[in-house]
Every structure is written in structure tokens, then in C-alpha cells.
mmCIF file of C-alpha atoms in Angstrom:
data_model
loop_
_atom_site.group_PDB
_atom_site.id
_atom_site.type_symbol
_atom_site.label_atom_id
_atom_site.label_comp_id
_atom_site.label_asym_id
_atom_site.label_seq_id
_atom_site.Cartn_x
_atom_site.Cartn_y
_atom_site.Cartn_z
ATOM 1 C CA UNK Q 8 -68.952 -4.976 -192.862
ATOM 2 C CA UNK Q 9 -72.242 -6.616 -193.064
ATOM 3 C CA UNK Q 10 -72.623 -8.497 -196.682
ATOM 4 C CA UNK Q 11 -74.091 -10.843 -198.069
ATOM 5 C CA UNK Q 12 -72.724 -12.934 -201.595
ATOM 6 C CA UNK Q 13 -73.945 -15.237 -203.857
ATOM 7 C CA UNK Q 14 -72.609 -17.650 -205.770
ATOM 8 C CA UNK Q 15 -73.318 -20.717 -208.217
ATOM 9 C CA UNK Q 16 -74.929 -18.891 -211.025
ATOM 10 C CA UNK Q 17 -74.363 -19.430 -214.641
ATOM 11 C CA UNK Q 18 -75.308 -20.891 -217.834
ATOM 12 C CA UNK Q 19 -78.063 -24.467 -217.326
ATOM 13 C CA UNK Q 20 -80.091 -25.718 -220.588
ATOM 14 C CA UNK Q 21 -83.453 -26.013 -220.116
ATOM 15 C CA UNK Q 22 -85.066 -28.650 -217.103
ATOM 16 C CA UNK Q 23 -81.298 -28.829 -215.618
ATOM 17 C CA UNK Q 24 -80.604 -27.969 -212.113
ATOM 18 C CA UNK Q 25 -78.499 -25.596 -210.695
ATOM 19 C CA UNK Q 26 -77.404 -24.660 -206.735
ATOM 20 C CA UNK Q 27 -77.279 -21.186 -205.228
ATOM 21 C CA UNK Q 28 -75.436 -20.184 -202.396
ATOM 22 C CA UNK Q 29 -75.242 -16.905 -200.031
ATOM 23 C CA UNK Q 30 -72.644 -15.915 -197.578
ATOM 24 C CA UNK Q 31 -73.635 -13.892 -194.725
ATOM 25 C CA UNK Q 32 -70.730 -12.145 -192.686
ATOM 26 C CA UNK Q 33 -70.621 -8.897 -191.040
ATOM 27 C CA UNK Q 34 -73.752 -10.122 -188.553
ATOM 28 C CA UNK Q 35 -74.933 -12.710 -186.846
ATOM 29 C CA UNK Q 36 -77.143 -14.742 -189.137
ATOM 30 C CA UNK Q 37 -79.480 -17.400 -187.521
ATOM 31 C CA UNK Q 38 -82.088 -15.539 -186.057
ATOM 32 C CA UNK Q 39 -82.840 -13.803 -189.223
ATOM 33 C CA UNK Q 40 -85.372 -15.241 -191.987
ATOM 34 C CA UNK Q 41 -83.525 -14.932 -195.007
ATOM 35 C CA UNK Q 42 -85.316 -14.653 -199.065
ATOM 36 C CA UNK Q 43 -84.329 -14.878 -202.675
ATOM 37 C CA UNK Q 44 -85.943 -12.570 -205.256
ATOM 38 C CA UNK Q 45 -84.909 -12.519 -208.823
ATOM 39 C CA UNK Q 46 -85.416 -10.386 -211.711
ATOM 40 C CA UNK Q 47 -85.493 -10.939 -215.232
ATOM 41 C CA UNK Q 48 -83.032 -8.929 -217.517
ATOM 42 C CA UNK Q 49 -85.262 -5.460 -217.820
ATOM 43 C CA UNK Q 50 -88.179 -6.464 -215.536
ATOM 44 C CA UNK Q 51 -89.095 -5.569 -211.965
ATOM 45 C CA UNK Q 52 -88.400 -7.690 -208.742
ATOM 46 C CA UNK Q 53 -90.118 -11.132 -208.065
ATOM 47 C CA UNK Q 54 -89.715 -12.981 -204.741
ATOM 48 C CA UNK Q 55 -89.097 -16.378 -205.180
ATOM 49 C CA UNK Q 56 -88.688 -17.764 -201.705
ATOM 50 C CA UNK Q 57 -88.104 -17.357 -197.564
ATOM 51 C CA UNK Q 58 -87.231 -19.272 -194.769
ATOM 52 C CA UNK Q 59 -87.382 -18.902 -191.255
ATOM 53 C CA UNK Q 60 -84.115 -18.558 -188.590
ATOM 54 C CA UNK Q 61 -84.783 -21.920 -187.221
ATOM 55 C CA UNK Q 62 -86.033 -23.488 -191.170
ATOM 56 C CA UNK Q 63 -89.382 -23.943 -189.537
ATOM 57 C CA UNK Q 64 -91.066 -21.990 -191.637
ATOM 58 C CA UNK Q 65 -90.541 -22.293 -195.588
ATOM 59 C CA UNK Q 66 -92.426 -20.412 -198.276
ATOM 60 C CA UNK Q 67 -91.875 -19.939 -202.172
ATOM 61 C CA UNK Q 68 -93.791 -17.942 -204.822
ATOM 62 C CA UNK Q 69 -96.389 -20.167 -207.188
ATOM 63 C CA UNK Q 70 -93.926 -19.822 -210.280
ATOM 64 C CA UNK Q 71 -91.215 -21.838 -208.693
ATOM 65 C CA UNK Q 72 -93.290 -23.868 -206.063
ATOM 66 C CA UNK Q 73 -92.435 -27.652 -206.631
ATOM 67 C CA UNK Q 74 -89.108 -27.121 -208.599
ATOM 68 C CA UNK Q 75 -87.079 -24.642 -206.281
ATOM 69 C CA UNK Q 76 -85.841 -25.818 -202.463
ATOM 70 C CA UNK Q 77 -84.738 -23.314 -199.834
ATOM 71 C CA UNK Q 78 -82.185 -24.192 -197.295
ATOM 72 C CA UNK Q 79 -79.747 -22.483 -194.907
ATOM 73 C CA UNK Q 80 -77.084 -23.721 -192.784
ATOM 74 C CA UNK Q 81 -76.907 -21.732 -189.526
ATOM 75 C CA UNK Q 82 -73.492 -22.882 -188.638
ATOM 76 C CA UNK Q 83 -71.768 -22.092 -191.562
ATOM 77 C CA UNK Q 84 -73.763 -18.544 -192.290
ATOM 78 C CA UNK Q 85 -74.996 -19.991 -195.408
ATOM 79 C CA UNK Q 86 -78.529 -19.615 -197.143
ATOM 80 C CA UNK Q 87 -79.255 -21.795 -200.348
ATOM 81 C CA UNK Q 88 -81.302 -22.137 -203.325
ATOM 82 C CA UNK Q 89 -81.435 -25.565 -205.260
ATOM 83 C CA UNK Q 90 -83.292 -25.064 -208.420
ATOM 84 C CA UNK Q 91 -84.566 -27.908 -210.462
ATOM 85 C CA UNK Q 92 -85.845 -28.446 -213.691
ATOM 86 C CA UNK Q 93 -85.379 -24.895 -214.712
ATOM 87 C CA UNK Q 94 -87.168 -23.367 -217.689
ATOM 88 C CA UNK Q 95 -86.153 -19.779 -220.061
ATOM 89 C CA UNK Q 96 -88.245 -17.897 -217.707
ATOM 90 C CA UNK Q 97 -86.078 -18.901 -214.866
ATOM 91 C CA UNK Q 98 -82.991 -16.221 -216.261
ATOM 92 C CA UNK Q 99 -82.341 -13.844 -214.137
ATOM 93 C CA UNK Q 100 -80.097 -12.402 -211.403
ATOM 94 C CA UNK Q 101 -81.163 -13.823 -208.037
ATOM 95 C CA UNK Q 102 -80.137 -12.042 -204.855
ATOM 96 C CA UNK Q 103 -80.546 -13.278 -201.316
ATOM 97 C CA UNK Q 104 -81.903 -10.830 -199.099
ATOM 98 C CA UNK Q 105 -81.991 -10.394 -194.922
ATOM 99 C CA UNK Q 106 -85.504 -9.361 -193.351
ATOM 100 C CA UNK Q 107 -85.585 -7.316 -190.013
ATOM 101 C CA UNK Q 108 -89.042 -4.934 -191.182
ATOM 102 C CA UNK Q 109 -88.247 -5.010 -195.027
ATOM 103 C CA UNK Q 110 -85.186 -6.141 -196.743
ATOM 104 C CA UNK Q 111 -82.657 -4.382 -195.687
ATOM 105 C CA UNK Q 112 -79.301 -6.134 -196.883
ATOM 106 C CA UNK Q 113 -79.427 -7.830 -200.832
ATOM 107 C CA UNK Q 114 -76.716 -9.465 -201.791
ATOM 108 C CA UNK Q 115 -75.193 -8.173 -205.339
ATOM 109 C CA UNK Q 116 -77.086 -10.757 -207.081
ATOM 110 C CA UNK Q 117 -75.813 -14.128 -209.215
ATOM 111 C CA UNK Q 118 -77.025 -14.575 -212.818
ATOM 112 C CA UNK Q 119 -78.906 -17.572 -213.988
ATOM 113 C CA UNK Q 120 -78.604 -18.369 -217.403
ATOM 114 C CA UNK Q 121 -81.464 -20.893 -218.886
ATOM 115 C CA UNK Q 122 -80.799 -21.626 -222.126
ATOM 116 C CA UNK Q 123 -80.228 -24.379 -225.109
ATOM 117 C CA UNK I 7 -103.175 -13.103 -205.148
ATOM 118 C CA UNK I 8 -102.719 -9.089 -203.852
ATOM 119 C CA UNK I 9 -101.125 -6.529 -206.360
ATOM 120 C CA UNK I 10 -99.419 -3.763 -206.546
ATOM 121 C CA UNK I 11 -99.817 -0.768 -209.004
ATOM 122 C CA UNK I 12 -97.144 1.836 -210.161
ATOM 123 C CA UNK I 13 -96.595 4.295 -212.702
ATOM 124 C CA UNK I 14 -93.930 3.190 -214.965
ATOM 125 C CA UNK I 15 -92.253 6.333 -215.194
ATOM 126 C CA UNK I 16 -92.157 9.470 -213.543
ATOM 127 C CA UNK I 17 -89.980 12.621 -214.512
ATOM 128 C CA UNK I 18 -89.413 15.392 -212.366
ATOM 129 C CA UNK I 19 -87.310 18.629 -212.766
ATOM 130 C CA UNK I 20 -83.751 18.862 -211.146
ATOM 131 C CA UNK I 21 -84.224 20.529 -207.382
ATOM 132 C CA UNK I 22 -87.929 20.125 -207.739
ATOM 133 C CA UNK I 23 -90.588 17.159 -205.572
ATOM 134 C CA UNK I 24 -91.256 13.758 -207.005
ATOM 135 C CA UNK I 25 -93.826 11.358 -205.828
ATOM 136 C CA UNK I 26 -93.966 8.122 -206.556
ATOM 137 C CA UNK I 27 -97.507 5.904 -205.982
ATOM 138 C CA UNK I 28 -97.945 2.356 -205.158
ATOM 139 C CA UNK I 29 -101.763 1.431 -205.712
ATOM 140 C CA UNK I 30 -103.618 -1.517 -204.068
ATOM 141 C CA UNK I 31 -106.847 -2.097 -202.143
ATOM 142 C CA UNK I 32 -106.650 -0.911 -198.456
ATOM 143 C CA UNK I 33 -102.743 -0.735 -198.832
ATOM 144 C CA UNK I 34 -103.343 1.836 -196.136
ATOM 145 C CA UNK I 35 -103.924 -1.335 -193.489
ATOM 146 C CA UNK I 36 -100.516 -2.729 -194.624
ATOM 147 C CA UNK I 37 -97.051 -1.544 -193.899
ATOM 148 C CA UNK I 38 -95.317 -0.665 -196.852
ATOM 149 C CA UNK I 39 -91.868 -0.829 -198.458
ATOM 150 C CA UNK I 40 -89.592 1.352 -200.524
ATOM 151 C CA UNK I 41 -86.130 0.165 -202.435
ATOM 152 C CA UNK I 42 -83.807 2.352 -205.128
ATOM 153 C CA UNK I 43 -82.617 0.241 -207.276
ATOM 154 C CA UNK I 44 -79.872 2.027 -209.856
ATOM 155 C CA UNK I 45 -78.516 -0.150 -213.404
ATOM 156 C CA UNK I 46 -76.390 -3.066 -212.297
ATOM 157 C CA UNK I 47 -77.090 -2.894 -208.620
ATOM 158 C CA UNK I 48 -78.769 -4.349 -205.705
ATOM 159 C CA UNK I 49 -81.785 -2.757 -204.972
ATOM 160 C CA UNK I 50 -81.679 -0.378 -201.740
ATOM 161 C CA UNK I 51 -84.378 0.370 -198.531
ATOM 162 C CA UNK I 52 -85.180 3.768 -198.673
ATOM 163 C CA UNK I 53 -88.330 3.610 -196.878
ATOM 164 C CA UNK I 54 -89.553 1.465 -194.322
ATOM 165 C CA UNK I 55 -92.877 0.922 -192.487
ATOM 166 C CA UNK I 56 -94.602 3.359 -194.780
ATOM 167 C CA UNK I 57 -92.364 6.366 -193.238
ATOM 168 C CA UNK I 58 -89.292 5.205 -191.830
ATOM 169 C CA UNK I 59 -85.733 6.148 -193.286
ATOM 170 C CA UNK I 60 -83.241 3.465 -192.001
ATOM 171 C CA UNK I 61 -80.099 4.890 -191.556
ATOM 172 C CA UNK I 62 -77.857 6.943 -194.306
ATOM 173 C CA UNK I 63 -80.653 7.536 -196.444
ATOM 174 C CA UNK I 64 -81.108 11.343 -197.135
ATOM 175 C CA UNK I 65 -84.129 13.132 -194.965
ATOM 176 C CA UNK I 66 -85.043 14.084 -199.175
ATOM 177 C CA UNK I 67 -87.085 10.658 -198.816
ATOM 178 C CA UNK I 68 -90.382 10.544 -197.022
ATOM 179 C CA UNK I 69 -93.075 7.867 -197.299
ATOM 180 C CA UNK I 70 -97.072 7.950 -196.923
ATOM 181 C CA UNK I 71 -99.214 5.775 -196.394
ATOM 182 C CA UNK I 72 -103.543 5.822 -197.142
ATOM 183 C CA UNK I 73 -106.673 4.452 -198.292
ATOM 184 C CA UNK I 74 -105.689 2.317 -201.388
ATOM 185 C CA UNK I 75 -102.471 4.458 -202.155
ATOM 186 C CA UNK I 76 -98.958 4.700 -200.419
ATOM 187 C CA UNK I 77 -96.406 7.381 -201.922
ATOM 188 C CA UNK I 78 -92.432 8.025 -201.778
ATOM 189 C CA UNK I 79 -91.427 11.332 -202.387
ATOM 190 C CA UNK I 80 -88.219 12.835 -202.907
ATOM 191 C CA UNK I 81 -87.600 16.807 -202.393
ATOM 192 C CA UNK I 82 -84.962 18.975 -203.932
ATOM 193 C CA UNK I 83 -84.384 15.875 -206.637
ATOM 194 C CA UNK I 84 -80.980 15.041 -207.744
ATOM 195 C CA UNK I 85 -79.324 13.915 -210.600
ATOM 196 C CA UNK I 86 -78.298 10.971 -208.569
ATOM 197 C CA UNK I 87 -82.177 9.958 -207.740
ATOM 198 C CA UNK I 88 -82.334 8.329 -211.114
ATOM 199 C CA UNK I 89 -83.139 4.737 -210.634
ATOM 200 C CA UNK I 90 -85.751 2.716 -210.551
ATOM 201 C CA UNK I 91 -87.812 2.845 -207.385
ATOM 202 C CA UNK I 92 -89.675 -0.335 -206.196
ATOM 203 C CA UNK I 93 -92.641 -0.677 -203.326
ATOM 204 C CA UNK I 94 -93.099 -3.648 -201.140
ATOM 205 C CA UNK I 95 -95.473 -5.532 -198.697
ATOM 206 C CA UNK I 96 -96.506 -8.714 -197.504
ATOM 207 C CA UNK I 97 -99.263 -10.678 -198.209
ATOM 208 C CA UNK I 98 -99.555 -12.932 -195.128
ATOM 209 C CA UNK I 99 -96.626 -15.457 -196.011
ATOM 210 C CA UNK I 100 -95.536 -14.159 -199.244
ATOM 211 C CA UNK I 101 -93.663 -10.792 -200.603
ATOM 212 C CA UNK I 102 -95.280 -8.280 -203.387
ATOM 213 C CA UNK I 103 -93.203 -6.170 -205.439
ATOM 214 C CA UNK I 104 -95.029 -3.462 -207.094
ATOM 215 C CA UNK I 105 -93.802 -3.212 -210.792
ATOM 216 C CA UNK I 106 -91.227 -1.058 -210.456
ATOM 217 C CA UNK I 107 -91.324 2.979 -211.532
ATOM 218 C CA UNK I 108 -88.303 4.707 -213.655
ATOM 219 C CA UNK I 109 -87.678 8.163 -212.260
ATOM 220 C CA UNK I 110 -86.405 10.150 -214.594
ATOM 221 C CA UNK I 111 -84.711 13.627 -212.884
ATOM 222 C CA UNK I 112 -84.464 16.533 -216.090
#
């Protein structure tokens, strides 16, 4: 079955860091460029950031630019999200997503808790 | 930065056609995007490339794609079309979400 799964959420106060993880399985993973997108509890979808098959190629959305890092490890079918000093507006459930044309595998999402 | 515009509701009757926009300037030039996304779950591609339907997802969803507007419909709407329906594109290097429109099936 093709899946992906996060991991590593939970519960950070406010400008602590905190390390996502996805699993891929099911497919094979390195030539695809992999994403995260979050959303808020009750609000839409926001992409947060990408990355290439080969890592050349690394983007991130302005409201995380600086403080997130995107990763993946070909090898062991793993994408990553290292998130540094994290603010409230960081809470959410982040999912990792595959691109062929659009997204079409998410993960079932991790939450992120950002709170005192 | 490029945005997307939708409703934030739309309610059709049970059996009858909903439509869905996406509004943005030229999104006609662009391909776009369509996920379901139902409470507590992973959002899912319905509609891809403004009119394609990948695989397993009912021929009840159709895409369009013009001008400044791009549109999902769904025929013969069931109770299991609630959800919240999301559209997509990319802005050279980076991803836009529209804001996300509740359907609300009567």
C-alpha cells in the first residue's frame, strides 16, 4: 500500500524546536519532490515547504522561511521537517505530501502543539 | 504573492449539481488543483490539471478551467460530498491553497 506517516509532533512552548518525520513505503521515493503543508485547527491549508528528489532544489513559504529546514533521506524513505524557534501560530497538523501533477498522497497529518 | 478566491460555503440539494469556484487573475493560464478534505482527515485529489480525475474518484467530479475562474462540480450530490473542498496551483516555486469552501449537501 502506498503511505506515507508522520511522526514527532506534540506539545513545544513557545521559540522551542521540534523535528518532523515522514515515512514513505508502498513506492519508490527518491525521484519524487516531497512538501509539508499545515493547517491551523479550523483554517484552510498552508504550504510550508518542498524539496526536490535529489535535495537540489529547496523552497519554504515566507511565514516559516529562516526558522523551518527541509530534509529527506533517500535511503531510508524518509522526508523531514526541523522547526525552530516556533511561535502560537505555528499549531497545527502538518502533513507531508508526494507531488507527481498535484499532491496526490498526504500523509494523515502530526499535530504541533505551541504553547506556554 | 498570487491568491486564490473561494466561496466559503456552498449548499446544494441532495441528487442535485454543485459548483464550486476558485477566483484569481488569468487562473485560466495555470493548471489547477482540486482536494476533498472531510473532519479529521487528510485532504484528497479529486481533480487534477483543471479536468483530470485520478483514479477511484467518482466520474460525479468534473473540473473547468477559464479566464480568471476555475470550477469543480459535483452532479447527482451525495450525502457523502460533505467536506470541505480546497483548489490548488503553483506560483512558480511555491504552492497556493485557495481558502477552502464548506459544501454543505441538504
Amino acid at each position: 500500500e502506498v503511505q506515507l506517516v508522520e511522526s514527532g509532533g506534540g506539545l513545544v512552548k513557545p521559540g522551542g524546536s521540534l523535528g518532523l518525520s515522514c515515512a514513505a513505503s508502498g513506492f519508490t521515493f527518491s525521484p519524487y519532490t516531497m512538501h509539508w503543508v499545515r493547517q491551523a485547527p479550523g483554517k484552510g491549508l498552508e504550504w510550508v515547504s518542498s524539496i526536490s528528489s535529489s535535495s537540489s532544489y529547496i523552497y519554504y513559504g515566507d511565514s516559516v522561511k529562516g526558522r523551518f529546514t527541509i530534509s529527506r533521506d533517500n535511503a531510508k524513505n524518509s522526508l523531514y521537517l526541523q522547526m525552530n524557534s516556533l511561535r502560537a501560530e505555528d499549531t497545527a497538523v502538518y502533513y507531508c505530501a508526494r507531488q507527481t501533477e498535484a499532491f496526490d498522497i498526504w500523509g494523515q497529518g502530526t499535530m504541533v502543539t505551541v504553547s506556554s | 504573492s498570487y491568491e486564490l478566491a473561494q466561496p466559503l460555503s456552498v449548499s446544494v440539494a441532495l441528487g442535485q449539481t454543485a459548483r464550486i469556484t476558485c477566483g484569481g487573475s488569468n487562473i485560466g493560464y495555470h493548471n489547477v488543483h482540486w482536494y476533498q478534505q472531510k473532519p479529521g482527515q487528510a485532504p484528497v485529489l479529486v481533480i487534477y490539471r483543471d479536468t483530470k480525475r485520478p483514479s477511484g474518484i467518482p466520474e460525479r467530479f468534473s473540473g473547468s478551467n477559464s479566464g480568471n475562474t476555475a470550477t469543480l462540480t459535483i452532479s447527482r450530490a451525495q450525502a457523502g460530498d460533505e467536506a470541505d473542498y480546497y483548489c490548488q496551483m503553483w506560483d512558480s516555486t511555491t504552492v497556493v491553497f485557495g481558502g477552502g469552501t464548506k459544501l454543505t449537501v441538504l
